[in-house]
Structures are given as C-alpha cells and as structure tokens.
C-alpha cells in the first residue's frame, strides 16, 4: 500500500503488529497481498567518523578492513587515517624513499627495543604501500565510507625529519622518536620543504579520491622557530609577524594547493589561531570551544573533543582494562555528547558537520586492544550521528545494545567485555 514511515515518526505498524500481520500471510491462502513498506530515514549529521592512528602502532590491511566493516554496520561514513607522526611514517611516497627506509622504523624505548636473543636493537617497523592504500580506499568506498588521510605539519614531524634532516630546523640527524607526548622538532619553512609538503599532498590527492585532506597543525610548539635565526629571517621574508602567523601562512599555502586539486583542507583546532582560509574545516579536539568559534566565523567543524571522543581513554574502572590514558570516558558520557553547542546561533548550526571518535594508539599495540577501545563506545557515536536529538534515549540504546553485541560476536568484533 506504499506505507511511508519517516524518521522520528511513531508507528504501530511494526512495534505493535502481531507476527502474522508483519509477514502478511493471507488468510484464505489463494491470493497473496503484497505490500511495500518504504522507510524514509536520514542521518542528523553528514560526518559520522572514526580516526585510527596507524603511526604510533600500525595495523594490518585486513584489520583495517575489519574496522571498516564494523563502521559500515554502524553507518559511519568517514575514516580519518592518521598516517604520519613523530614515531613513524606509514605511507609510501615514491619520490622520497627514505620516508620508508628510515621513517617507518623506530627502536622502541626500554626492553621492547632490544632483541632478548641477541641483545641487539629490535626495530618496530611498518608502512602501507600505495597498492595497499588503494585497496583500503576501494574497500571503504564499497561500504560508503570516505577515507581522509592526515599529513601532520608543522609539528609531529620527527619521522620525516629523521628521514630527511634538511626538512628540520636544526638540519642535524635525529632518530625516529620512541617517546610519546609533544616533541619540539618542527619542519622548517624553506622553499624546498614546501615542495616536500606539496609532493606528499600531491601523492595523497592521487591516492584518496575523497573530498578532504587533513594537514594536522596541532601541538606545534614554536621553540625551535623562535630560536632559529634562519627561521626568523625566513618569517620576515615571507611576511609573518610572529610564529603563529607563520604557521597560518603555511596552512594557507597548503589550502591553496589542495583547493587547486579539488580538495578541502581540514586541520586540528590550532589552525584557528592564525588567519584561516574561509574554506578550511576545523576539527575541534581541545574541547568544543574551538569548534564553536570556528562555526561562528563560518568554518565547517567536526567535533572530536578529547574529553569525550578520545577513545584511548579508559572506559571503565575495571582492573581488566588494557593500558590507556588514565581518566575515564564511559559510554554514557559518549552517548550524552551533543555536537552542536547551545551557544551556537541557529544560522551557524549547519557548519557543524558532525562528530568523530579518535583512537590514538600509543597504548594500543594490538588490533584486539583497538577494538576493545572502540567498541561498544563507537555505537554511541553512531547513534548521536544519526538520530534526531529529541529521539535520543540512553535507556533505549542500552536495551538495543545486546542485539548489537550479538552482531559483533557473529562478525568477530572483539568489543570490550569490561
Ligand atoms: C591531538 O590530539 N594532538 C590532535
């Protein structure tokens, strides 16, 4: 009969119906009544994402495909792939082979960095070939998931600088970092280094057909730029009045490059601290304030506040939790998060594209641990991304969760049992 059920509408059709009504079994058996049920449904937000850090600890292509399968089941549609950082460079760039030869390996700190049999250094290595990346991108696309690569500049740069010391401020060789936290090494601002940025982004543009490329921009402490006469000279020559303005010029240049290749640039909320091209999208991680400010200014925003959506934080008090950042982010808190700040004027609300869970992997050495951290909390992110705010209901979510856990068990998803 062409019955239409719209999202958010109450209907007794399925909920109250007796099984024989649902299956439309005809009473007389000689005539079959066929009815079509149309369901009109649409997500609240267009950006329903998950980020995986493959730099601190890497995952296999098969593992990433399993994550993409699980994301698709939750109707998540953005996979943010963190591929470069101080502790490892994970993407093959043919013009710069040392990024793999040098940058994809580190000697882990402590006992993990020593082969007990020989006493020699035991490197931790890994990277994705371009063929593997194309494979992941196609697998994601078949599941309606866009893959957004991240190349983090001008900080989180040690693996690249270890590969090509001329990219750094001091020019001195240094090892790929084996320590977590904010590292003081930055890229320099020479023309050759800009060319390196554009070469890497040029490869990313070819490999990733999606709309967005993430250029990082976070945690770039400027001590090295301040201390370097050469950088200060260059800043003057390029017209930057201070270091943050310099980062802004760099970001603006990358934005122009990406726009010329049909891509939108996205960065962590620090990029707001300088003049920002209007088309830049901001990922608000230091709370939601950056996102609020960015949206007020007319930028698109993805909400990823670390206090709610960083899934390297522990999810229960259980002693059985694997290692993680020490404070607690329980599922209920994840579910309660609303990406649209109350203080945002109504005419700016369309700038909030959505939300995303970020899985940093300093403490997450295995895919089993990654899944533990992601699930079931990722289901709460998915529901916030899809369901109209007025229809959200944590008790209802919990009541539906056992069926989801059963699906995950059938799919082999190792969700947290804690
Ligand atoms: C970040 O967590 N440094 C974006």
Coordinates of C-alpha atoms and ligand atoms in Angstrom, one line a residue:
X1 CA 0.0 0.0 0.0
X2 CA 3.0 2.3 -0.1
X3 CA 3.1 3.0 3.6
X4 CA 5.8 5.6 4.3
X5 CA 7.5 5.8 7.7
X6 CA 9.5 8.9 8.3
X7 CA 12.4 9.1 10.7
X8 CA 11.3 10.1 14.1
X9 CA 7.6 9.1 13.5
X10 CA 5.8 6.9 15.8
X11 CA 4.1 4.0 14.1
X12 CA 2.3 1.0 15.5
X13 CA 3.0 -0.8 12.2
X14 CA 5.9 -2.9 13.3
X15 CA 6.1 -2.3 17.0
X16 CA 2.6 -3.4 17.9
X17 CA 1.9 -5.8 15.0
X18 CA 1.3 -9.4 15.5
X19 CA 3.8 -11.6 13.7
X20 CA 1.3 -12.8 11.1
X21 CA 0.4 -9.2 10.2
X22 CA 4.1 -8.4 9.8
X23 CA 4.5 -11.3 7.4
X24 CA 1.3 -10.5 5.6
X25 CA 0.2 -14.2 5.4
X26 CA -3.1 -14.2 3.6
X27 CA -6.0 -15.8 5.5
X28 CA -7.6 -17.6 2.6
X29 CA -4.3 -18.8 1.1
X30 CA -5.3 -18.3 -2.6
X31 CA -4.5 -14.7 -3.0
X32 CA -1.3 -13.1 -1.9
X33 CA -1.5 -9.5 -0.8
X34 CA 1.8 -7.7 -1.4
X35 CA 2.5 -4.6 0.5
X36 CA 5.6 -2.4 0.2
X37 CA 7.0 -0.7 3.2
X38 CA 9.0 2.4 2.4
X39 CA 11.3 3.7 5.1
X40 CA 12.5 7.3 4.7
X41 CA 15.4 7.8 7.0
X42 CA 18.3 10.2 7.0
X43 CA 21.2 10.9 9.3
X44 CA 21.3 14.0 11.5
X45 CA 24.9 14.7 10.5
X46 CA 26.8 14.1 7.3
X47 CA 30.1 13.4 9.1
X48 CA 30.0 10.3 11.3
X49 CA 33.6 9.3 11.7
X50 CA 36.3 7.3 13.3
X51 CA 40.0 8.1 13.4
X52 CA 42.7 5.5 13.6
X53 CA 46.3 6.3 14.5
X54 CA 48.5 4.0 12.4
X55 CA 51.6 5.9 13.3
X56 CA 52.2 5.1 16.9
X57 CA 51.2 1.4 16.4
X58 CA 50.3 0.1 12.9
X59 CA 47.6 -2.3 11.9
X60 CA 47.4 -4.7 9.0
X61 CA 45.3 -4.0 5.9
X62 CA 43.0 -6.9 6.9
X63 CA 42.5 -5.4 10.4
X64 CA 41.6 -2.0 8.9
X65 CA 39.1 -3.7 6.6
X66 CA 37.5 -5.4 9.7
X67 CA 37.2 -1.9 11.2
X68 CA 35.7 -0.6 8.0
X69 CA 33.2 -3.5 8.1
X70 CA 32.2 -2.6 11.6
X71 CA 32.0 1.1 10.8
X72 CA 29.7 0.3 7.9
X73 CA 27.4 -1.7 10.1
X74 CA 27.0 1.4 12.2
X75 CA 26.5 3.6 9.2
X76 CA 29.7 5.6 10.0
X77 CA 30.9 7.2 6.8
X78 CA 34.3 8.9 7.5
X79 CA 37.6 7.1 8.2
X80 CA 40.3 9.5 9.2
X81 CA 43.6 7.8 8.8
X82 CA 46.5 9.3 10.9
X83 CA 49.5 8.2 8.8
X84 CA 52.4 10.4 9.8
X85 CA 53.8 11.3 13.2
X86 CA 56.9 11.6 15.3
X87 CA 57.1 7.9 15.9
X88 CA 56.5 6.6 12.4
X89 CA 55.8 7.5 8.7
X90 CA 53.4 5.0 7.3
X91 CA 52.6 6.0 3.7
X92 CA 54.8 5.1 0.7
X93 CA 55.8 8.3 -1.3
X94 CA 57.9 7.1 -4.2
X95 CA 59.9 10.3 -4.6
X96 CA 61.1 10.1 -1.0
X97 CA 62.1 6.5 -0.4
X98 CA 63.8 7.3 2.9
X99 CA 60.4 8.0 4.5
X100 CA 60.0 4.3 4.4
X101 CA 63.7 3.1 4.7
X102 CA 64.2 5.3 7.8
X103 CA 60.9 6.9 8.8
X104 CA 58.8 3.8 9.1
X105 CA 61.0 2.2 11.9
X106 CA 61.8 3.2 15.4
X107 CA 63.7 1.5 18.2
X108 CA 61.1 1.3 21.0
X109 CA 62.1 2.6 24.4
X110 CA 63.1 0.1 27.1
X111 CA 63.2 -3.6 26.8
X112 CA 60.8 -3.7 23.8
X113 CA 63.6 -2.1 21.8
X114 CA 66.1 -4.9 22.5
X115 CA 66.1 -8.4 21.0
X116 CA 66.5 -10.7 24.0
X117 CA 68.2 -13.4 22.0
X118 CA 71.0 -11.2 20.5
X119 CA 70.9 -8.1 22.7
X120 CA 70.8 -6.0 19.5
X121 CA 68.2 -3.2 18.8
X122 CA 64.8 -4.6 17.8
X123 CA 63.1 -2.0 15.5
X124 CA 59.4 -1.6 15.3
X125 CA 58.5 -1.0 11.6
X126 CA 55.6 -0.8 9.3
X127 CA 54.1 1.1 6.4
X128 CA 51.4 0.9 3.7
X129 CA 52.3 0.6 0.1
X130 CA 50.4 2.7 -2.4
X131 CA 48.7 -0.5 -3.6
X132 CA 47.6 -1.3 -0.1
X133 CA 46.2 2.2 0.3
X134 CA 44.2 1.9 -2.9
X135 CA 42.9 -1.4 -1.7
X136 CA 41.7 0.1 1.6
X137 CA 40.2 3.1 -0.1
X138 CA 38.3 0.9 -2.5
X139 CA 37.1 -1.4 0.3
X140 CA 35.9 1.7 2.2
X141 CA 34.1 3.2 -0.8
X142 CA 32.3 -0.1 -1.4
X143 CA 30.9 0.4 2.1
X144 CA 30.1 4.1 1.6
X145 CA 33.0 5.3 3.7
X146 CA 35.3 8.1 2.7
X147 CA 38.9 7.9 3.7
X148 CA 40.6 11.1 4.8
X149 CA 44.4 10.9 5.1
X150 CA 46.3 13.1 7.5
X151 CA 49.8 14.5 6.9
X152 CA 50.6 16.4 10.1
X153 CA 52.5 19.7 9.8
X154 CA 54.5 21.6 11.0
X155 CA 54.8 19.5 14.2
X156 CA 54.6 15.7 14.7
X157 CA 57.3 15.7 12.1
X158 CA 60.2 13.7 13.6
X159 CA 59.8 10.6 11.4
X160 CA 60.0 12.7 8.3
X161 CA 62.9 14.8 9.6
X162 CA 64.8 11.6 10.7
X163 CA 64.4 10.5 7.1
X164 CA 65.5 13.9 5.6
X165 CA 67.2 16.1 8.2
X166 CA 67.2 19.0 5.8
X167 CA 63.4 19.3 6.4
X168 CA 64.1 20.1 10.1
X169 CA 65.1 23.4 11.8
X170 CA 68.5 22.3 13.0
X171 CA 69.5 20.2 10.0
X172 CA 71.0 17.7 12.4
X173 CA 70.3 13.9 12.1
X174 CA 67.9 12.6 14.7
X175 CA 66.3 9.2 15.3
X176 CA 62.6 8.4 14.7
X177 CA 61.1 9.2 18.1
X178 CA 60.3 6.5 20.6
X179 CA 58.7 8.7 23.2
X180 CA 55.0 9.8 23.4
X181 CA 53.9 13.3 24.0
X182 CA 54.7 16.6 22.3
X183 CA 58.0 16.7 20.5
X184 CA 59.7 20.1 20.0
X185 CA 61.1 19.3 16.5
X186 CA 59.3 21.2 13.7
X187 CA 59.6 21.3 9.9
X188 CA 61.4 24.4 8.7
X189 CA 59.9 26.9 6.3
X190 CA 62.3 26.7 3.4
X191 CA 61.0 26.6 -0.2
X192 CA 62.4 23.0 -0.6
X193 CA 60.3 21.9 2.4
X194 CA 57.2 23.5 1.0
X195 CA 57.9 21.5 -2.1
X196 CA 58.1 18.3 0.0
X197 CA 54.8 19.2 1.6
X198 CA 53.2 19.6 -1.8
X199 CA 54.8 16.4 -3.2
X200 CA 53.4 14.4 -0.3
X201 CA 50.0 16.1 -0.6
X202 CA 50.1 15.6 -4.3
X203 CA 50.5 11.8 -3.8
X204 CA 47.7 11.9 -1.2
X205 CA 45.4 13.7 -3.6
X206 CA 46.0 10.9 -6.2
X207 CA 45.5 8.1 -3.7
X208 CA 42.5 9.4 -1.8
X209 CA 39.5 10.3 -4.0
X210 CA 37.5 11.8 -1.1
X211 CA 36.8 15.4 -0.5
X212 CA 39.1 16.1 2.4
X213 CA 42.8 16.1 3.3
X214 CA 43.9 16.7 6.9
X215 CA 47.0 18.8 7.4
X216 CA 47.3 18.4 11.2
X217 CA 48.5 21.7 12.7
X218 CA 48.3 20.5 16.3
X219 CA 50.8 20.8 19.1
X220 CA 53.5 22.6 17.1
X221 CA 55.3 24.3 20.0
X222 CA 57.4 27.1 18.4
X223 CA 60.6 27.0 20.5
X224 CA 62.7 25.9 17.5
X225 CA 61.3 28.5 15.2
X226 CA 61.9 31.2 17.9
X227 CA 65.4 30.1 18.5
X228 CA 66.5 29.8 14.8
X229 CA 67.9 32.8 13.1
X230 CA 67.3 31.3 9.8
X231 CA 63.6 30.6 10.5
X232 CA 63.3 34.2 11.8
X233 CA 64.8 35.5 8.6
X234 CA 62.5 33.4 6.5
X235 CA 59.5 34.5 8.5
X236 CA 60.3 38.1 7.8
X237 CA 60.9 37.4 4.2
X238 CA 57.5 35.6 3.9
X239 CA 55.7 38.4 5.8
X240 CA 54.8 36.7 9.1
X241 CA 54.8 38.9 12.2
X242 CA 55.1 36.0 14.6
X243 CA 55.4 32.2 14.7
X244 CA 51.6 31.5 14.7
X245 CA 51.1 33.9 11.8
X246 CA 53.9 31.9 10.1
X247 CA 52.0 28.6 10.7
X248 CA 48.9 30.4 9.3
X249 CA 50.8 31.3 6.1
X250 CA 52.0 27.7 5.7
X251 CA 48.4 26.4 6.2
X252 CA 47.0 28.9 3.8
X253 CA 49.6 27.8 1.2
X254 CA 48.6 24.2 1.6
X255 CA 45.0 25.1 1.5
X256 CA 45.5 26.7 -1.9
X257 CA 47.4 23.7 -3.2
X258 CA 44.7 21.3 -2.1
X259 CA 41.9 23.6 -3.4
X260 CA 43.7 23.6 -6.8
X261 CA 43.4 19.8 -6.7
X262 CA 39.7 19.9 -5.9
X263 CA 40.2 19.1 -2.2
X264 CA 39.0 20.7 1.0
X265 CA 41.6 21.2 3.7
X266 CA 40.9 20.2 7.3
X267 CA 43.1 20.8 10.4
X268 CA 43.1 20.5 14.2
X269 CA 41.7 23.5 16.0
X270 CA 45.1 25.2 16.5
X271 CA 44.8 26.4 12.9
X272 CA 42.2 28.9 14.1
X273 CA 45.0 30.8 16.0
X274 CA 46.1 32.4 12.7
X275 CA 44.2 33.8 9.8
X276 CA 42.4 30.9 8.2
X277 CA 41.1 30.5 4.6
X278 CA 37.3 30.5 4.7
X279 CA 37.0 27.1 3.2
X280 CA 39.1 25.4 5.9
X281 CA 37.3 22.9 8.1
X282 CA 38.3 22.7 11.7
X283 CA 38.5 19.6 13.9
X284 CA 37.7 20.7 17.4
X285 CA 39.7 18.5 19.8
X286 CA 40.7 20.8 22.7
X287 CA 37.1 20.8 23.9
X288 CA 34.2 22.3 21.8
X289 CA 35.2 25.9 22.2
X290 CA 37.4 25.9 19.1
X291 CA 34.6 24.4 17.1
X292 CA 32.1 26.9 18.4
X293 CA 34.4 29.8 17.5
X294 CA 35.2 28.3 14.1
X295 CA 31.5 27.8 13.3
X296 CA 30.7 31.4 14.4
X297 CA 33.4 32.5 11.9
X298 CA 31.7 30.5 9.2
X299 CA 34.0 27.5 9.0
X300 CA 32.8 24.0 8.9
X301 CA 33.5 22.0 12.0
X302 CA 33.9 18.4 13.1
X303 CA 33.6 17.8 16.8
X304 CA 36.1 15.5 18.4
X305 CA 36.5 16.9 22.0
X306 CA 39.2 14.8 23.7
X307 CA 37.3 14.7 27.0
X308 CA 34.5 12.7 25.3
X309 CA 35.6 11.3 21.9
X310 CA 39.2 10.2 22.5
X311 CA 38.9 6.5 22.8
X312 CA 42.4 5.9 24.1
X313 CA 40.9 6.9 27.5
X314 CA 39.7 4.1 29.7
X315 CA 36.1 3.2 29.6
X316 CA 35.6 1.5 32.9
X317 CA 37.2 1.3 36.4
X318 CA 37.8 -2.4 35.8
X319 CA 41.3 -3.8 36.5
X320 CA 40.9 -5.7 33.3
X321 CA 41.0 -2.6 31.1
X322 CA 44.1 -2.7 28.8
X323 CA 46.5 0.2 29.2
X324 CA 45.1 3.6 28.3
X325 CA 45.1 7.2 29.2
X326 CA 44.0 7.3 32.8
X327 CA 40.8 9.3 33.1
X328 CA 37.6 7.7 32.4
X329 CA 35.3 8.2 29.4
X330 CA 32.3 6.0 30.0
X331 CA 29.9 5.0 27.2
X332 CA 27.1 7.0 28.8
X333 CA 29.2 10.2 28.6
X334 CA 29.9 9.5 24.9
X335 CA 26.2 9.0 24.3
X336 CA 25.3 12.2 26.1
X337 CA 27.5 14.4 24.0
X338 CA 25.8 16.7 21.6
X339 CA 28.0 18.1 18.7
X340 CA 26.0 21.3 18.4
X341 CA 26.9 23.8 21.2
X342 CA 24.0 25.5 22.8
X343 CA 25.8 28.8 22.4
X344 CA 26.0 28.5 18.6
X345 CA 23.5 30.8 16.9
X346 CA 20.9 29.0 14.8
X347 CA 22.1 30.4 11.5
X348 CA 25.6 28.9 12.1
X349 CA 24.5 25.4 13.1
X350 CA 24.8 24.0 9.6
X351 CA 28.5 24.4 10.0
X352 CA 28.7 21.5 12.5
X353 CA 29.3 18.7 10.1
X354 CA 29.2 16.0 12.7
X355 CA 31.3 14.1 15.1
X356 CA 34.1 11.5 15.2
X357 CA 35.8 9.2 17.7
X358 CA 39.6 9.3 17.7
X359 CA 41.6 6.3 18.5
X360 CA 45.2 7.3 19.3
X361 CA 47.4 4.2 19.7
X362 CA 50.3 5.0 21.9
X363 CA 48.9 2.4 24.4
X364 CA 47.2 0.3 21.8
X365 CA 49.7 -2.2 20.5
X366 CA 47.3 -4.7 19.0
X367 CA 44.1 -4.7 17.0
X368 CA 42.4 -6.6 19.8
X369 CA 43.1 -3.6 22.1
X370 CA 42.0 -1.2 19.4
X371 CA 38.6 -3.0 19.1
X372 CA 38.3 -3.1 22.9
X373 CA 38.7 0.7 23.0
X374 CA 36.4 1.4 20.1
X375 CA 33.5 -0.9 20.9
X376 CA 30.9 -0.5 22.2
X377 CA 31.5 3.2 22.6
X378 CA 31.6 3.7 18.8
X379 CA 27.9 2.6 18.7
X380 CA 27.1 5.6 20.9
X381 CA 28.9 7.9 18.4
X382 CA 27.0 6.4 15.6
X383 CA 23.6 6.9 17.2
X384 CA 24.4 10.6 18.0
X385 CA 25.5 11.0 14.4
X386 CA 22.3 9.5 13.0
X387 CA 19.4 10.0 15.4
X388 CA 17.5 13.3 15.8
X389 CA 18.4 14.8 19.2
X390 CA 14.9 14.7 20.5
X391 CA 14.7 10.9 19.8
X392 CA 17.9 10.0 21.7
X393 CA 17.4 7.8 24.7
X394 CA 20.2 6.1 26.6
X395 CA 17.9 3.6 28.2
X396 CA 16.6 2.7 24.7
X397 CA 20.2 2.5 23.5
X398 CA 21.1 0.1 26.3
X399 CA 18.1 -2.0 25.6
X400 CA 19.1 -2.4 21.9
X401 CA 22.8 -3.0 22.7
X402 CA 22.6 -6.7 23.4
X403 CA 21.4 -7.3 19.8
X404 CA 24.3 -5.2 18.5
X405 CA 26.7 -7.2 20.7
X406 CA 25.4 -10.4 19.2
X407 CA 26.0 -9.0 15.7
X408 CA 29.5 -8.0 16.7
X409 CA 30.1 -11.5 18.0
X410 CA 28.9 -13.0 14.8
X411 CA 31.2 -10.6 12.9
X412 CA 34.2 -11.3 15.1
X413 CA 34.4 -7.8 16.6
X414 CA 36.2 -8.0 19.9
X415 CA 34.2 -5.4 21.8
X416 CA 35.2 -4.5 25.4
X417 CA 33.8 -7.1 27.9
X418 CA 34.7 -4.8 30.8
Ligands
LIG1 C1 45.8 15.9 19.1 O1 45.2 15.1 19.9 N1 47.0 16.2 19.2 C2 45.0 16.3 17.9

